[in-house]
Coordinates of C-alpha atoms and ligand atoms in Angstrom, one line a residue:
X2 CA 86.2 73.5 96.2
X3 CA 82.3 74.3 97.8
X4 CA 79.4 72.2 96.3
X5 CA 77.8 75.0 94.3
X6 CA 80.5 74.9 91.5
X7 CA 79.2 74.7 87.9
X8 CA 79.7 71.4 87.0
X9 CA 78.8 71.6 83.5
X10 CA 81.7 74.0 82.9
X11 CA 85.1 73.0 81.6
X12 CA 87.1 71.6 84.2
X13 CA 90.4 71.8 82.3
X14 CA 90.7 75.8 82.2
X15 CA 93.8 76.6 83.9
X16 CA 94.1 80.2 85.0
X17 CA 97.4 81.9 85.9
X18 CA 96.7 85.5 87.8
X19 CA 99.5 87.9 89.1
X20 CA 98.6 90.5 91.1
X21 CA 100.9 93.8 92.1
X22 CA 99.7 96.7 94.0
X23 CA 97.9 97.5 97.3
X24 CA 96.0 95.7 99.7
X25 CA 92.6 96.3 97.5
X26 CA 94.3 94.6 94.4
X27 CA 95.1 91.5 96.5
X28 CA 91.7 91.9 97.6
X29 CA 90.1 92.0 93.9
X30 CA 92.5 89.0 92.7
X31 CA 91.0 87.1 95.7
X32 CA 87.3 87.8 94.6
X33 CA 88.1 87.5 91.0
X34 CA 89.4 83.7 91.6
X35 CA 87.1 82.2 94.0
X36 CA 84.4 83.9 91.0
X37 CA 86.4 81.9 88.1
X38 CA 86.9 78.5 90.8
X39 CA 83.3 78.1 90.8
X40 CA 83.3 77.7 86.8
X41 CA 86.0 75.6 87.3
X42 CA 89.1 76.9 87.0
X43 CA 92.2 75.4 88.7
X44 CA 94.8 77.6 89.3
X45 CA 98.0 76.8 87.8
X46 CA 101.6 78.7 88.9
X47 CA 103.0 78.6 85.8
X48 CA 102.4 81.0 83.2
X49 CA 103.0 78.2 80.0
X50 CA 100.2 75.9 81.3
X51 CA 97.7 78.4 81.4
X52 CA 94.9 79.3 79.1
X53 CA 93.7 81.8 80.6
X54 CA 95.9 84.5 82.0
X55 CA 95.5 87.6 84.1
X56 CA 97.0 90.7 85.6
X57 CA 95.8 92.6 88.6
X58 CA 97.8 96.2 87.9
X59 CA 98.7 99.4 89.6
X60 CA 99.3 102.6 88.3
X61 CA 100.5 104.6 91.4
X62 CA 104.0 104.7 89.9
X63 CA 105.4 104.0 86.3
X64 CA 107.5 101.0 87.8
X65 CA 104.5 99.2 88.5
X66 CA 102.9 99.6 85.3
X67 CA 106.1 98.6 83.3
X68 CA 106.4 95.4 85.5
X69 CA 103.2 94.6 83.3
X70 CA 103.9 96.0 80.1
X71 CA 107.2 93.7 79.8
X72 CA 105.2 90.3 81.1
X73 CA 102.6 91.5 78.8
X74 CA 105.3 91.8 75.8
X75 CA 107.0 88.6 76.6
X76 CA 103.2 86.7 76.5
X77 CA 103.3 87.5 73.0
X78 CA 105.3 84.4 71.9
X79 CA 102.8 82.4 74.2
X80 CA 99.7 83.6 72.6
X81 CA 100.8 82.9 68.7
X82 CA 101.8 79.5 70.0
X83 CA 97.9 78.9 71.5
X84 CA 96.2 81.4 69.7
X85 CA 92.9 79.8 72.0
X86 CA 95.0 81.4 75.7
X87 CA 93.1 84.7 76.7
X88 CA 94.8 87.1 78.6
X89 CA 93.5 89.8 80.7
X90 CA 94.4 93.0 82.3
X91 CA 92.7 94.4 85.0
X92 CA 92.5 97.0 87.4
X93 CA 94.3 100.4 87.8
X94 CA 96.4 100.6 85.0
X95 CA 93.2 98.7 82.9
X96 CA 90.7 101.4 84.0
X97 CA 94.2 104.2 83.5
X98 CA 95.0 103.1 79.9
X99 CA 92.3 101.4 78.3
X100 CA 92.8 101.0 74.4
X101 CA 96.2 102.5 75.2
X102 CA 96.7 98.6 76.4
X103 CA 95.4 96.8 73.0
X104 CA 97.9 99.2 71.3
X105 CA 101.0 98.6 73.2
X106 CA 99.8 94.3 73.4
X107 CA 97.9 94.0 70.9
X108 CA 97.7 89.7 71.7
X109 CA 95.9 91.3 75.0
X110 CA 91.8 90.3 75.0
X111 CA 90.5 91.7 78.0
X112 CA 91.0 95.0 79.7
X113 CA 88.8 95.6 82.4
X114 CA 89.1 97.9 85.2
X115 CA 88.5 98.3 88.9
X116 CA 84.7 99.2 88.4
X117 CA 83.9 96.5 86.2
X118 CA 85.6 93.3 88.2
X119 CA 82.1 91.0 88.1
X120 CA 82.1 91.1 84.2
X121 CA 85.7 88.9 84.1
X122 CA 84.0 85.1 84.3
X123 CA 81.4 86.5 81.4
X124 CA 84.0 88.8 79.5
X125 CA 86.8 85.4 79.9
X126 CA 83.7 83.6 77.9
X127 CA 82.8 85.6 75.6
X128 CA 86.7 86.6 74.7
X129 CA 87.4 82.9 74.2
X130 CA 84.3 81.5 72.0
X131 CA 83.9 85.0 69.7
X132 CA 87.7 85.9 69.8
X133 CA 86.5 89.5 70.2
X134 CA 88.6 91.9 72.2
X135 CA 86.4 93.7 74.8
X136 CA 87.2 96.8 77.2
X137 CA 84.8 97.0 80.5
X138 CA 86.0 100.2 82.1
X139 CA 84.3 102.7 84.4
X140 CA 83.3 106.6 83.1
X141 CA 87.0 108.7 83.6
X142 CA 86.3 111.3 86.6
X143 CA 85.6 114.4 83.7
X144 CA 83.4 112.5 81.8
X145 CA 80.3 112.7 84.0
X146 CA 78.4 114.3 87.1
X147 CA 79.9 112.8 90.5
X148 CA 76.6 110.9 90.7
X149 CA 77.4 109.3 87.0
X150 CA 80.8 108.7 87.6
X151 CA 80.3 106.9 91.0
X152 CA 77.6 104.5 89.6
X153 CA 79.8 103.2 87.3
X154 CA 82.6 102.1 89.1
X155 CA 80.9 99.2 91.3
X156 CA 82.4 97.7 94.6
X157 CA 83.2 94.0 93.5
X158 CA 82.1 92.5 96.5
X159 CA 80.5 88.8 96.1
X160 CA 80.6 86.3 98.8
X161 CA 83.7 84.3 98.9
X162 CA 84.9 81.1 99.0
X163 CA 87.1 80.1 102.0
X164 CA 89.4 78.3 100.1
X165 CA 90.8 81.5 97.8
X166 CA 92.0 83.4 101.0
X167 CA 95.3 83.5 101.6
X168 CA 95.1 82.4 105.1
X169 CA 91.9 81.1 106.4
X170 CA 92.4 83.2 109.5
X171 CA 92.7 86.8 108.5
X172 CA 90.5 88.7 105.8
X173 CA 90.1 91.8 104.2
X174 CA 86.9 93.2 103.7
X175 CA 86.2 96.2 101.7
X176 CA 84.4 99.3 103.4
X177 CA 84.7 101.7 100.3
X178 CA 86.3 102.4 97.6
X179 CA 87.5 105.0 95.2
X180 CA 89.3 108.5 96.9
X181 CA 88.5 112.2 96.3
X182 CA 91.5 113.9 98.3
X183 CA 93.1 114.6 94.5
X184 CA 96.6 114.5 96.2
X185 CA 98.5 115.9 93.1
X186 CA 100.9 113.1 92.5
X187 CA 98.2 110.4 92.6
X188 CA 96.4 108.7 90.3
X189 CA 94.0 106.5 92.8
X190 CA 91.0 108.9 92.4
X191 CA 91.5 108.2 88.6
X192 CA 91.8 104.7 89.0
X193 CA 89.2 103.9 91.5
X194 CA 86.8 106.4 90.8
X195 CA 84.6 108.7 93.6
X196 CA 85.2 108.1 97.4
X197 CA 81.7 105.0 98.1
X198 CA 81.2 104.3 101.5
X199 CA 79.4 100.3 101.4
X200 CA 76.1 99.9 103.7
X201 CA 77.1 98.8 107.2
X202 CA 74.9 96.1 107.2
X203 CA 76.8 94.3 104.2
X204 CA 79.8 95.0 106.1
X205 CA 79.0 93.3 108.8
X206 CA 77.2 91.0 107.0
X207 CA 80.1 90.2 105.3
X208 CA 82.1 90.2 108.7
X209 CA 79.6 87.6 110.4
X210 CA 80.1 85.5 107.6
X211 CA 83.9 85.6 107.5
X212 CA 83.8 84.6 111.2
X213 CA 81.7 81.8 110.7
X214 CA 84.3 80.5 108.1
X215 CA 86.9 80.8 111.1
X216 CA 88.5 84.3 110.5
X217 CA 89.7 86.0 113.5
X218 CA 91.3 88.9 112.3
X219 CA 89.6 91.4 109.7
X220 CA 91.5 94.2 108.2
X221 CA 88.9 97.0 107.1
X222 CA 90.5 98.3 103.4
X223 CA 89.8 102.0 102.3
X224 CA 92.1 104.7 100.7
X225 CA 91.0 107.2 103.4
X226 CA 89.6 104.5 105.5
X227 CA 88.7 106.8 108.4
X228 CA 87.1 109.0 106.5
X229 CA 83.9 106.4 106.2
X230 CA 81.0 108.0 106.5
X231 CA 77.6 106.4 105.5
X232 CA 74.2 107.1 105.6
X233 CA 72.0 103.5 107.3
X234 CA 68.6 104.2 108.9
X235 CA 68.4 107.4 109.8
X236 CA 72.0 108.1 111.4
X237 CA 75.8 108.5 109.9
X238 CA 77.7 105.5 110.6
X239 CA 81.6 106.0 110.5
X240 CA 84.8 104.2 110.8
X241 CA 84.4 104.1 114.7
X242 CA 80.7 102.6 114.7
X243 CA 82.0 99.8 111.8
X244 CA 85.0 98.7 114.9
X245 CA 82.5 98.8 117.6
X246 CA 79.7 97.0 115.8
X247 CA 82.3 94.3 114.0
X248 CA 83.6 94.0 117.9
X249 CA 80.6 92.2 118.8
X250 CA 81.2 89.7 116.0
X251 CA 81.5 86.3 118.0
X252 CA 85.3 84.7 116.7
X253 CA 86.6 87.6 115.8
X254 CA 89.9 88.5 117.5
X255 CA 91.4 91.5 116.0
X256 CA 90.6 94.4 113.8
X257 CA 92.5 96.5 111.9
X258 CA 92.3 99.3 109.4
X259 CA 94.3 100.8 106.1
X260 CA 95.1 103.5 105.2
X261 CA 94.4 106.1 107.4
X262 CA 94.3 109.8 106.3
X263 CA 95.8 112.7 108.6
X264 CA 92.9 115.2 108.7
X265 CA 90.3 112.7 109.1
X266 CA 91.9 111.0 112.3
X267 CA 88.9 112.0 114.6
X268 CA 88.7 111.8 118.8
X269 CA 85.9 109.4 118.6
X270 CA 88.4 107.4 116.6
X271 CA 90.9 107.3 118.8
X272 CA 88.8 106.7 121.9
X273 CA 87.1 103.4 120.1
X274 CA 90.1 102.2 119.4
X275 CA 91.3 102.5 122.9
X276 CA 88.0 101.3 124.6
X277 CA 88.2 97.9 121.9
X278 CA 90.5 95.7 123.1
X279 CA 90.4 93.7 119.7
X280 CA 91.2 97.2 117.9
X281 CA 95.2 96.9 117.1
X282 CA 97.2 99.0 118.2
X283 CA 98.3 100.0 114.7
X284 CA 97.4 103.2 112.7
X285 CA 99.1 103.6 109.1
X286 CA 98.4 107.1 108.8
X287 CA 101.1 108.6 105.7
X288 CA 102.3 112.2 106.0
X289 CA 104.2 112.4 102.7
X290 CA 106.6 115.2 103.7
X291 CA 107.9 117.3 106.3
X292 CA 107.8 120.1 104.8
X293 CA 104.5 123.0 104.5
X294 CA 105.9 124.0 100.7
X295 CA 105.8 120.6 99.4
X296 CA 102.7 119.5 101.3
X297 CA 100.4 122.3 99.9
X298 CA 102.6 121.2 95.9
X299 CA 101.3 117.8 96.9
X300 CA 98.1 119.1 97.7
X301 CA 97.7 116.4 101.2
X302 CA 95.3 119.5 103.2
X303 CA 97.4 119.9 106.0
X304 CA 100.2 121.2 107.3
X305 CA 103.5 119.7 109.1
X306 CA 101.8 121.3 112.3
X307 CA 98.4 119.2 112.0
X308 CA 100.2 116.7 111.4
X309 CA 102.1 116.7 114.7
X310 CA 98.9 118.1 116.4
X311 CA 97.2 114.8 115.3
X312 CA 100.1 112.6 116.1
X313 CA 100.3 114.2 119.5
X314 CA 96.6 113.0 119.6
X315 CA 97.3 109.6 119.0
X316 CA 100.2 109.5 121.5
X317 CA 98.1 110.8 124.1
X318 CA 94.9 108.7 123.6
X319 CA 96.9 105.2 122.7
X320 CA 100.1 105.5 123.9
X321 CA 101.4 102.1 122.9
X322 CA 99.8 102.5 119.7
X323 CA 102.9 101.7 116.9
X324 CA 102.5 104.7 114.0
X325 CA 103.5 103.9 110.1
X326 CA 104.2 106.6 107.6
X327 CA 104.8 106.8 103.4
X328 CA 106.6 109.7 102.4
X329 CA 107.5 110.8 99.0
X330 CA 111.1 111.8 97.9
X331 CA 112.2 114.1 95.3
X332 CA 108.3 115.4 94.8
X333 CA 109.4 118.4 92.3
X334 CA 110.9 121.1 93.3
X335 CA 112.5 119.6 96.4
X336 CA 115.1 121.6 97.8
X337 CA 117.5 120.0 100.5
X338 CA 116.3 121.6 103.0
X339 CA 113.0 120.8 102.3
X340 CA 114.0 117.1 102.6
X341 CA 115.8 117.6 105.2
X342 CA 112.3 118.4 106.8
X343 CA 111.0 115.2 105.9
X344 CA 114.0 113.7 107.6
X345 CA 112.9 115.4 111.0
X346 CA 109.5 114.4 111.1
X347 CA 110.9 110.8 110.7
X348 CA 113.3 111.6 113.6
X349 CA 110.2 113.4 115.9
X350 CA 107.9 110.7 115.3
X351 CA 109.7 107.7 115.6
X352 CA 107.2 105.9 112.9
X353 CA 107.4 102.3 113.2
X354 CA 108.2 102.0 109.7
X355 CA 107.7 104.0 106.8
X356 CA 107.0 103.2 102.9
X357 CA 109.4 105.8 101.3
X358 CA 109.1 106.1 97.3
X359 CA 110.8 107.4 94.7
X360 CA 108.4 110.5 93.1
X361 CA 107.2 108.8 90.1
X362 CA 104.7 111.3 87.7
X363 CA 101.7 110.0 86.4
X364 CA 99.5 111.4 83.7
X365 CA 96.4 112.7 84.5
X366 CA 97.4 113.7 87.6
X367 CA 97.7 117.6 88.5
X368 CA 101.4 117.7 89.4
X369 CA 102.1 115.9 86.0
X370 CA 100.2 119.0 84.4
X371 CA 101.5 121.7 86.3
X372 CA 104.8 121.2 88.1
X373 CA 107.9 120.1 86.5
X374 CA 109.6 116.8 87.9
X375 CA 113.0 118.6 88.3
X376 CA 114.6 116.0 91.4
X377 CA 117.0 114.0 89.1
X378 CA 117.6 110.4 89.8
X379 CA 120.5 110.4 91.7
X380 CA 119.1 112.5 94.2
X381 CA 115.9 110.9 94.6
X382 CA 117.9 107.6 94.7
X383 CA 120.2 109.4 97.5
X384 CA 117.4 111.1 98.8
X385 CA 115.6 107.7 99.3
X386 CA 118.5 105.7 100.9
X387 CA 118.8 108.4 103.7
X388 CA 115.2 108.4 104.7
X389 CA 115.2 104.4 104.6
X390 CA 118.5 104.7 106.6
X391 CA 117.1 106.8 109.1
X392 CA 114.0 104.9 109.2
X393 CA 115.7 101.4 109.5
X394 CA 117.5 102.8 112.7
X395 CA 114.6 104.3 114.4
X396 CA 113.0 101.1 114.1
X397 CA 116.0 98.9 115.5
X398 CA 116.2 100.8 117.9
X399 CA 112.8 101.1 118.7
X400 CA 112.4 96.8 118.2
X401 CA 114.9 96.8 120.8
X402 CA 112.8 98.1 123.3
X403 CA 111.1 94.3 123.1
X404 CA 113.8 92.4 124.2
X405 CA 112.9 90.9 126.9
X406 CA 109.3 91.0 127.0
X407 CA 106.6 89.0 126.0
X408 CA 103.9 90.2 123.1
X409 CA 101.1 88.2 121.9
X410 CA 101.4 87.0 118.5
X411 CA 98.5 85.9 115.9
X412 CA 100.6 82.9 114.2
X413 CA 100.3 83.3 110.6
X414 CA 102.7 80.0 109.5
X415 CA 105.6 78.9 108.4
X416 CA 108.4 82.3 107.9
X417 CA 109.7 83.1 104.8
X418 CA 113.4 81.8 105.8
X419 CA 112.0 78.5 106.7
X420 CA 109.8 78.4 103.3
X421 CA 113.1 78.9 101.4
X422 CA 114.8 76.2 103.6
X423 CA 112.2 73.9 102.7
X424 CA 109.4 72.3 104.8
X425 CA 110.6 68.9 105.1
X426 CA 113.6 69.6 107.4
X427 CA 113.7 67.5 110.8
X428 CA 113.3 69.2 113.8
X429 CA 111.1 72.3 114.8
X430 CA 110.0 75.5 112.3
X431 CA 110.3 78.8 111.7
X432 CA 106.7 80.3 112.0
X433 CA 106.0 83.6 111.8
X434 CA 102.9 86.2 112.9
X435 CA 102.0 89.6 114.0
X436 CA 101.7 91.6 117.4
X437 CA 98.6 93.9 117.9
X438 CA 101.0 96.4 116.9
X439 CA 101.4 95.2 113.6
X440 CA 104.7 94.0 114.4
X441 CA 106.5 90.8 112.1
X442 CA 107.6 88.2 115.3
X443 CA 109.9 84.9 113.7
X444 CA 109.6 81.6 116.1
X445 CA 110.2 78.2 116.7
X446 CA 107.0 75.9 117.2
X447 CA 104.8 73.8 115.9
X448 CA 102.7 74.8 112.4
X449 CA 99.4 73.9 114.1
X450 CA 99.4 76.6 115.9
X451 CA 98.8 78.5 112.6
X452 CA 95.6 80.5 113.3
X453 CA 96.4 80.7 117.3
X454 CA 96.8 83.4 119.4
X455 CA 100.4 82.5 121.2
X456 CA 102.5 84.5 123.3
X457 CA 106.5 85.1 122.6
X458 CA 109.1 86.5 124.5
X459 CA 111.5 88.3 122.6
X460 CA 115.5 87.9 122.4
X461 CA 116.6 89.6 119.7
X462 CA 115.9 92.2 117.0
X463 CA 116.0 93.6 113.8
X464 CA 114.6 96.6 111.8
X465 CA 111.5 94.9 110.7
X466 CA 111.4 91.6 112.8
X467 CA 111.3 90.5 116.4
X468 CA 112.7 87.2 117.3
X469 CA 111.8 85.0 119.8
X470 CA 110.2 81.9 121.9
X471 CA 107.1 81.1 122.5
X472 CA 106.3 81.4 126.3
X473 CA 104.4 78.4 127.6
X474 CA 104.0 79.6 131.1
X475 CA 101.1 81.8 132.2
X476 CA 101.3 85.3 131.4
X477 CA 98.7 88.2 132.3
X478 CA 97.1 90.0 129.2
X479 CA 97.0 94.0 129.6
X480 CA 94.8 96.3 127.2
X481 CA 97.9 96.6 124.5
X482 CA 100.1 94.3 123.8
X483 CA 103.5 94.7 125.3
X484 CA 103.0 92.1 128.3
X485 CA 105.3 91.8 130.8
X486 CA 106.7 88.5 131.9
X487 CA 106.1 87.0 135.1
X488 CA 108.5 85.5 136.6
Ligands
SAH572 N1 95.5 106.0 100.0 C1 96.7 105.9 100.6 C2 97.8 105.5 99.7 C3 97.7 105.4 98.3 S1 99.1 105.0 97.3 C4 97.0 107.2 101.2 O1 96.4 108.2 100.9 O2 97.8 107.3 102.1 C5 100.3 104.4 98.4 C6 101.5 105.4 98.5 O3 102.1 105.5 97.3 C7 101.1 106.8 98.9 O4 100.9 106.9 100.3 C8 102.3 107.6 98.4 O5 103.3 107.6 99.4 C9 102.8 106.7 97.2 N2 102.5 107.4 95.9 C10 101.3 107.7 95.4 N3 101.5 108.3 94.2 C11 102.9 108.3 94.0 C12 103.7 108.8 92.9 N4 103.2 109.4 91.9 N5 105.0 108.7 93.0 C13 105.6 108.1 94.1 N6 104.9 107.6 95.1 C14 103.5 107.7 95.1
SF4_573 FE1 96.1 109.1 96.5 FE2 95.9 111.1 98.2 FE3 93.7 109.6 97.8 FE4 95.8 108.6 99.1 S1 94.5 110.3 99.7 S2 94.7 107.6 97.5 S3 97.6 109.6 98.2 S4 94.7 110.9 96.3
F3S574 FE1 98.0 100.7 92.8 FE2 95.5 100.9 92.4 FE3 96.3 100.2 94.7 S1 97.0 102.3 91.6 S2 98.2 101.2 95.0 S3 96.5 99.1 92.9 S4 94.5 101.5 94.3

């Protein structure tokens, strides 16, 4: 814990936090805690020895939301037994339902949403000496002008504390938030309010810092992350001046972005991406479907066309650039053919994995309103296993393309196979890390080299992991990352 932590405050409070959702919610949590570890709060795994208790929600499909609303219900029980416990929701589904929440949990104190995230430590306070309930939420998106409505969802981000990230080595740092594509299905530009771009100089502010601290790879977050703009003394800064100004930062070794939105994928992009050599060699950009009719349902802006015109962009400007996709299944009024579309665009592109989900419909959101969600279950759910079939082959294949090579790996520690083994086993560990492709790489060596930037040749491969042995001779480092070994 840092020195500035309030010491008059009481040390006992034991707070329990789960978080589900994107990376912006893992993100928030992180603030949230290293905010509530300077009043001196412990953190405490297990939901029974908490008095305080919190959930970080999403909204984006109802799965998500009734992962909460069942914790929520089984906290119940907890609360009558400590009547003195408060217990939180916030977030998406916090700034989505509001009083909705104190209806369906009525034991729930808190409810504060993604605008509102600097009120928790004063809201936990207040919630546990007056035993009032209290909502913090931002204006909802028709209940304002687009100046109102912005100002009152707030980018929550303080300066952290080095100790609440989940590895010292790698951060994510904010560079706006909200969205205002209004894809129909989504409920994001509900939940997080008008597209913000933050001033430069606190990103990079905030990027200096973070490589004082010892971070070496920063992950810029945004729901349309390239589609940055910002206004800073005179000139508009956008996603490609952010990588070539956070480039400079001495210490920091890699830079990555999420999520990246089709139409917004610009040449001067590209080309800074491919003139960085710390840039990855990773772009998540989601096309959602393959086919025109559902895209224009779906509202995304662009056709299957653009889409391959900016992928063939891509290809041509970073060549060994690995591509991700989402894509949406059983969006209403799916035929098969239509699907079958989606299908192709997996097999033209060759993503390097793709997020495929289940059309879920969310109130509030156009396509809840207007179209009817006619896909049943069964064939979303067989809809779904195709995609993830085809998907899961592409990528073997595509893995197995490594063997035999060398890539350079950020090691981020121990795998999860050798968590679940244990950590006390003799004998060399499992570590695991990431290539500048954003590929997962499993190895043997030693867990101080956690935070190191190792090479590993590969031997074998699955759908989403590369395995392999660290290389200990000499090997020559190119612009990307697929190294050749010499021999
Ligand atoms: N901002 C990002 C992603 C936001 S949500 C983007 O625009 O790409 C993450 C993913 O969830 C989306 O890419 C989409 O594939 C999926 N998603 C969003 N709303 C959904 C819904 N109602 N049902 C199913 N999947 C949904
Ligand atoms: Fe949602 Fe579309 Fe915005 Fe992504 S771009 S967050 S899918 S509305
Ligand atoms: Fe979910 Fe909110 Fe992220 S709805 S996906 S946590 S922006």
């Amino acid at each position: 814990m840092t020195d500035d932590v309030d010491k008059t405050a009481d040390h006992n409070r034991k707070l329990f936090i789960e978080t589900v959702g994107c990376q912006m919610n893992m993100l928030d949590s992180e603030l949230v805690v290293a905010a509530l570890r300077k009043q001196g709060y412990e953190l405490t795994g297990d939901v029974q020895d908490a008095d305080t208790i919190l959930f970080n929600t999403c909204s984006v499909r109802e799965h998500a939301e009734h992962k909460i609303y069942s914790a929520l219900g089984r906290l119940k029980f907890a609360k009558n037994a400590r009547p003195g416990r408060v217990i939180g929701v916030l977030g998406c589904m916090a700034q989505k339902d509001q009083e909705l929440i104190f209806q369906r949990a009525p034991h729930v104190d808190l409810v504060v949403g993604t605008g509102q995230l600097a009120e928790v430590p004063r809201l936990i306070d207040e919630a546990r000496s007056d035993r009032q309930r209290s909502l913090a939420v931002s204006l909802d998106r028709r209940d304002g002008t687009r100046t109102t409505v912005a100002e009152s969802f707030q980018s929550y981000d303080p300066l952290r504390e080095p100790a609440m990230r989940p590895s010292p080595y790698q951060a994510f740092v904010r560079i706006m938030i909200g969205c205002d594509k209004f894809c129909t299905y989504c409920v994001v530009p509900m939940t997080r309010g008008p597209e913000q771009g933050r001033p430069p100089r606190d990103i990079l502010h905030e990027v200096r810092v973070l490589a004082d601290q010892g971070v070496k790879e920063i992950t810029f977050l945004g729901q349309t992350v390239n589609s940055y703009k910002h206004q800073q003394d005179g000139r508009t800064w956008r996603l490609a001046d952010l990588l070539h100004a956070a480039h400079e930062v001495p210490g920091i070794e890699r830079l990555k972005f999420v999520t990246n939105y089709p139409r917004d994928m610009t040449d001067d992009l590209l080309q800074a991406i491919r003139d960085l050599p710390k840039a990855a060699r990773y772009l998540h950009v989601p096309a959602q479907h393959g086919c025109d009719e559902v895209l224009k349902r779906m509202k995304r802006g662009y056709t299957v066309d653009q889409y391959r015109e900016m992928f063939a962009r891509v290809r041509e400007a970073l060549p060994d650039c690995a591509v991700s996709s989402d894509f949406i299944v059983g969006f209403c009024g799916e035929t098969e053919e239509a699907h079958q579309r989606s299908l192709d665009l997996i097999r033209e592109c060759r993503f390097k994995n793709s997020f495929i989900f289940k059309y879920s419909p969310r109130p509030g959101t156009k396509a809840y309103d207007n179209l009817a969600d006619d896909i049943p279950e069964d064939v979303k759910r067989r809809r779904n296993a195709e995609m993830l079939t085809l998907q899961n082959q592409i990528s073997a294949e595509d893995n197995a393309a490594f063997i035999g090579r060398a890539v350079q790996v950020l090691v981020e520690g121990y795998s999860e196979t050798q968590k679940k083994q244990g950590l006390d086993t003799p004998g060399p560990k499992q570590l695991t890390g990431r290539s500048m492709c954003d590929r997962i790489i499993a190895f043997e060596g030693n867990p101080r080299l956690t935070g190191t930037l190792v090479d590993v040749e590969i031997h074998d491969v699955t759908p989403t992991t590369l395995i392999g042995q660290i290389v200990t001779r000499a090997v020559q480092h190119g612009s990307g990352d697929l190294l050749p070994i010499l021999v």
